[in-house]
mmCIF file of C-alpha atoms in Angstrom:
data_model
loop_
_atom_site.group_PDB
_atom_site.id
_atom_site.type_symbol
_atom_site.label_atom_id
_atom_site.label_comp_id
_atom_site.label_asym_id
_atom_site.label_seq_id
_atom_site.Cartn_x
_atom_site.Cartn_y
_atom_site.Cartn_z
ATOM 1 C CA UNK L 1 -8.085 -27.596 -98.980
ATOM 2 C CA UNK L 2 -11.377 -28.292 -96.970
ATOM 3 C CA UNK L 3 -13.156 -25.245 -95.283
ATOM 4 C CA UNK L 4 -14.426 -26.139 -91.662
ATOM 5 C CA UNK L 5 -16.934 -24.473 -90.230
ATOM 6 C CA UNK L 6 -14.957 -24.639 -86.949
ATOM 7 C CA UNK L 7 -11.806 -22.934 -88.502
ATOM 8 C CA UNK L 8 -10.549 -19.833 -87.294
ATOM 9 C CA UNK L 9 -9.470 -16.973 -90.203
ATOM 10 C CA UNK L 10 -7.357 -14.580 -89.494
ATOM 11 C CA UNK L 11 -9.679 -11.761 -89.892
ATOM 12 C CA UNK L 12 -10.961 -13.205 -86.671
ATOM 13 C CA UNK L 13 -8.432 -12.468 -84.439
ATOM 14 C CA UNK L 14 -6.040 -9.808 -85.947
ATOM 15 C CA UNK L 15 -9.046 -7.196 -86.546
ATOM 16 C CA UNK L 16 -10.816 -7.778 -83.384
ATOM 17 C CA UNK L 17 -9.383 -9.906 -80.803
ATOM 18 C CA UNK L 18 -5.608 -8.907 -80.735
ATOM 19 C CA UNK L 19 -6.135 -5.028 -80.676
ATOM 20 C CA UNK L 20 -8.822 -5.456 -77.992
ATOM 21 C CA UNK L 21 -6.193 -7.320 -76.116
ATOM 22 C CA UNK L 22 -3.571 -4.866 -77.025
ATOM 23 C CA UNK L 23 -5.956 -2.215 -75.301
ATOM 24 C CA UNK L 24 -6.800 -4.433 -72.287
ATOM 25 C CA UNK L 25 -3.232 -5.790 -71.906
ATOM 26 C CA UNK L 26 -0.892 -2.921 -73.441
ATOM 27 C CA UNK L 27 1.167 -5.387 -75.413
ATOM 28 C CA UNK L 28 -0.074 -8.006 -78.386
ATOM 29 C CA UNK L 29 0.285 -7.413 -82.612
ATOM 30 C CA UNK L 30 -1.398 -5.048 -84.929
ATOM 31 C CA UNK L 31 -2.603 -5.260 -88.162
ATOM 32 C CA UNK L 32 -0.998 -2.570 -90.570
ATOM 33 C CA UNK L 33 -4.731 -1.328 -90.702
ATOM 34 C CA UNK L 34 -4.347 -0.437 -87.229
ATOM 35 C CA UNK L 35 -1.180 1.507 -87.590
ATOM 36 C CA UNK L 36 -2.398 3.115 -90.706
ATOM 37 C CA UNK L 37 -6.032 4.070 -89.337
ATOM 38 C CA UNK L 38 -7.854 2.536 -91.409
ATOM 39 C CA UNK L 39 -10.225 0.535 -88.930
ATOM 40 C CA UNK L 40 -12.571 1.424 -86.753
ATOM 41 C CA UNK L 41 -11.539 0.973 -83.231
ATOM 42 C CA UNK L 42 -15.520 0.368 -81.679
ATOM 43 C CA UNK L 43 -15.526 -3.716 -81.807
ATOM 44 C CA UNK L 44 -12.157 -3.852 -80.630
ATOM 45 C CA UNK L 45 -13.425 -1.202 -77.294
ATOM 46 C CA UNK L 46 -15.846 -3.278 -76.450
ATOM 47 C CA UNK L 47 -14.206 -6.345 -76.582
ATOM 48 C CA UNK L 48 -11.466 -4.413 -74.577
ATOM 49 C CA UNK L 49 -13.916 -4.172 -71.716
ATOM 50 C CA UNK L 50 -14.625 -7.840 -71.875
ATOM 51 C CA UNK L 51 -11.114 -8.475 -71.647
ATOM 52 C CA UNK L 52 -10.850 -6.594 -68.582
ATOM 53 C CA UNK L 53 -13.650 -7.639 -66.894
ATOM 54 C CA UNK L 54 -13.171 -11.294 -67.390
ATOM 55 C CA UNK L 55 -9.249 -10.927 -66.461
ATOM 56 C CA UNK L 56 -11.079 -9.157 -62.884
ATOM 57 C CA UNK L 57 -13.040 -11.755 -62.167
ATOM 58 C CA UNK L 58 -10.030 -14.607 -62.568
ATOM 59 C CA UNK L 59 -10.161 -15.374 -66.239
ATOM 60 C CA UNK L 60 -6.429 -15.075 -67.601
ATOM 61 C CA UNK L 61 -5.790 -17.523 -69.982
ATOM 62 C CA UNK L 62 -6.100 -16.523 -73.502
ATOM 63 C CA UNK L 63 -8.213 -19.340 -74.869
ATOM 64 C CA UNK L 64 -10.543 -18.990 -72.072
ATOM 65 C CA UNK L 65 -10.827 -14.895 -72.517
ATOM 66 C CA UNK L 66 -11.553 -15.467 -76.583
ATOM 67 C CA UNK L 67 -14.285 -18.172 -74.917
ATOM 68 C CA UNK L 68 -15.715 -15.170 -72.941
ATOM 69 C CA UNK L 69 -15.867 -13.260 -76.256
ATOM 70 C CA UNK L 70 -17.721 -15.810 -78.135
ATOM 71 C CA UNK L 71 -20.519 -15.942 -75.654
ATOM 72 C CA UNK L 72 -21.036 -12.644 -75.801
ATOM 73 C CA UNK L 73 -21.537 -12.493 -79.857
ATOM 74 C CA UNK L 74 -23.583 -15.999 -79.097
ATOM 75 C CA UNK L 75 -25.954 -13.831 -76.654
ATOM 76 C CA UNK L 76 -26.155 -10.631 -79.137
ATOM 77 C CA UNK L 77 -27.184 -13.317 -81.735
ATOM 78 C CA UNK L 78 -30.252 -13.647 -79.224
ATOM 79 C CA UNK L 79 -31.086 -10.030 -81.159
ATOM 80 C CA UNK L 80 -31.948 -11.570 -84.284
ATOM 81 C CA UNK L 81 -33.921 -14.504 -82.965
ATOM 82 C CA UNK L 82 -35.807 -11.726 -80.854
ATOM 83 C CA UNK L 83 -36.254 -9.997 -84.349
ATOM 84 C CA UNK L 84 -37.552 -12.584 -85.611
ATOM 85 C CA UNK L 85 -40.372 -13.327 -83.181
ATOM 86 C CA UNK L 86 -41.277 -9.921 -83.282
ATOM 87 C CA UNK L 87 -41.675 -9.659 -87.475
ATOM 88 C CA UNK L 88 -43.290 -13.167 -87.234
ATOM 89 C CA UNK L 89 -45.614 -12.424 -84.142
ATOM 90 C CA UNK L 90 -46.673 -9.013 -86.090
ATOM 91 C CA UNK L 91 -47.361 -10.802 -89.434
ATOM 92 C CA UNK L 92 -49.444 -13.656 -88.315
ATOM 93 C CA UNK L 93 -49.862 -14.057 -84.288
ATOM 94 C CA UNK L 94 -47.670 -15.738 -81.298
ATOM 95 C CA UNK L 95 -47.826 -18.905 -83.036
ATOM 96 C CA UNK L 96 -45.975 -17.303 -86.331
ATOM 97 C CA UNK L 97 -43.903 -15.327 -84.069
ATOM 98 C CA UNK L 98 -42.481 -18.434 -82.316
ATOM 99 C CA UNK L 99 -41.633 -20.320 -85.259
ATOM 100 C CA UNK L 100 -39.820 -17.575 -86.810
ATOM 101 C CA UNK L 101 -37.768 -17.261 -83.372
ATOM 102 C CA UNK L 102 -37.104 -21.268 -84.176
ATOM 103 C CA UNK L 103 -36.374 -20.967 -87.457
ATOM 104 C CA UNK L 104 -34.069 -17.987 -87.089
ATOM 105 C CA UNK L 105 -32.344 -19.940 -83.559
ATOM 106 C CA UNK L 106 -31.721 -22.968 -86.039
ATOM 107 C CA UNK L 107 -30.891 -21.232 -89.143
ATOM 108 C CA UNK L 108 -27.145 -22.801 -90.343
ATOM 109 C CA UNK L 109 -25.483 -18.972 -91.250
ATOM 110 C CA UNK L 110 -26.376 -17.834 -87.950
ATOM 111 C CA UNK L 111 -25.829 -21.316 -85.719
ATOM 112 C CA UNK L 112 -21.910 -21.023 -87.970
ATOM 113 C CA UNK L 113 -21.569 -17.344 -87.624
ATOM 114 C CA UNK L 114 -23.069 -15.944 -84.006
ATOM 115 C CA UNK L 115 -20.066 -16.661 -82.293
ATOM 116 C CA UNK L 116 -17.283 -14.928 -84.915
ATOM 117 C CA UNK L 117 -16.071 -11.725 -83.443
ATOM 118 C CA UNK L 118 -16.518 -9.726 -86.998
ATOM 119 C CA UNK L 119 -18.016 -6.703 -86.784
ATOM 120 C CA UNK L 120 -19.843 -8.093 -90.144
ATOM 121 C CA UNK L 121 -21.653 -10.867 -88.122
ATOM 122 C CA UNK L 122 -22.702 -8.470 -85.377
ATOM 123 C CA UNK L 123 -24.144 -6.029 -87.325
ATOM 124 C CA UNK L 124 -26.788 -8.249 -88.986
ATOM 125 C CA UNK L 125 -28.206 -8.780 -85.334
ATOM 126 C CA UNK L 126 -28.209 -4.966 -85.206
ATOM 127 C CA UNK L 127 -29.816 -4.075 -88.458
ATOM 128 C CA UNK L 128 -32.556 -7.560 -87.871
ATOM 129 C CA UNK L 129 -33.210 -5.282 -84.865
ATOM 130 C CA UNK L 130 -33.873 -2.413 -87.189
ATOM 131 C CA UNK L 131 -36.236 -3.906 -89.558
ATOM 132 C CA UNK L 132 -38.005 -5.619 -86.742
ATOM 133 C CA UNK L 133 -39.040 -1.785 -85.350
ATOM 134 C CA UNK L 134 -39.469 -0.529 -88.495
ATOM 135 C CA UNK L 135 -41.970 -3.490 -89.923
ATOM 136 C CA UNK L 136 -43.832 -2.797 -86.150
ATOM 137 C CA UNK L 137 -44.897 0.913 -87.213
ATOM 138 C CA UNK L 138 -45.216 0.325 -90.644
ATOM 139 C CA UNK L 139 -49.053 0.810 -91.716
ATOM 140 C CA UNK L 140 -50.851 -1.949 -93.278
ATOM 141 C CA UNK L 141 -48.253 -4.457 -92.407
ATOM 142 C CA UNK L 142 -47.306 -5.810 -95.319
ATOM 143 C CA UNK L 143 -46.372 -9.778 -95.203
ATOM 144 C CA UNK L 144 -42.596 -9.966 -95.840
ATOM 145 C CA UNK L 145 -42.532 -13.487 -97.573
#
């Protein structure tokens, strides 16, 4: 069996999508880890708000709503590339911080994974966010390559 970059797991939709849509809808199927309590319920909240406000403004069908929801993990990818600048413009200038942006907006893991709606993907944007504040205030700035 081939693995596509484009394929879909199930991860994807039964731990994020479907309970959001069970919370935005009232009806859809759960994951035993949702009946259990095992899972956190914070991705699948905000992804519940998305739901409803893209159902608001006229966007019903399903594939277009999941659509919605990949643009929004595509535009908190935008964190890391804004990391990026910022670690690369502290380390060596504008010129350093631009090519980091590029090379970050271009890199394949995050050009294949921004748009997946695991709360593994989204955190790295999150925690590039981190480092990017922490290596500001940092004294002495060490180079990080």
């Amino acid at each position: 069996m081939e693995y596509s970059a484009a394929s879909v797991h199930p991860d994807e939709i039964f731990q994020t999508i479907e309970p959001a849509h069970k919370l935005a809808f009232g009806y859809g199927m759960m994951a035993w880890e949702w009946t259990e309590g095992i899972r956190s319920w914070f991705l699948p909240f905000i992804y519940m708000v998305i739901l409803k406000i893209s159902n608001l403004s006229g966007i019903n069908d399903s594939i277009y709503l999941a659509g919605v929801i990949y643009l929004f993990n595509i535009f908190l990818s935008l964190i890391t590339v804004y990391s990026m600048f910022i670690i690369g413009k502290e380390a060596g200038g504008i010129k350093v911080g631009v090519i980091s942006a590029l090379s970050g907006a271009t890199c394949p893991l995050i050009t294949v994974y921004a748009h997946r709606p695991l709360s593994e993907s989204l955190s790295l944007n999150f925690i590039m966010l981190s480092m990017a504040l922490i290596y500001r205030k940092m004294p002495g700035r060490l180079l990080l390559w």
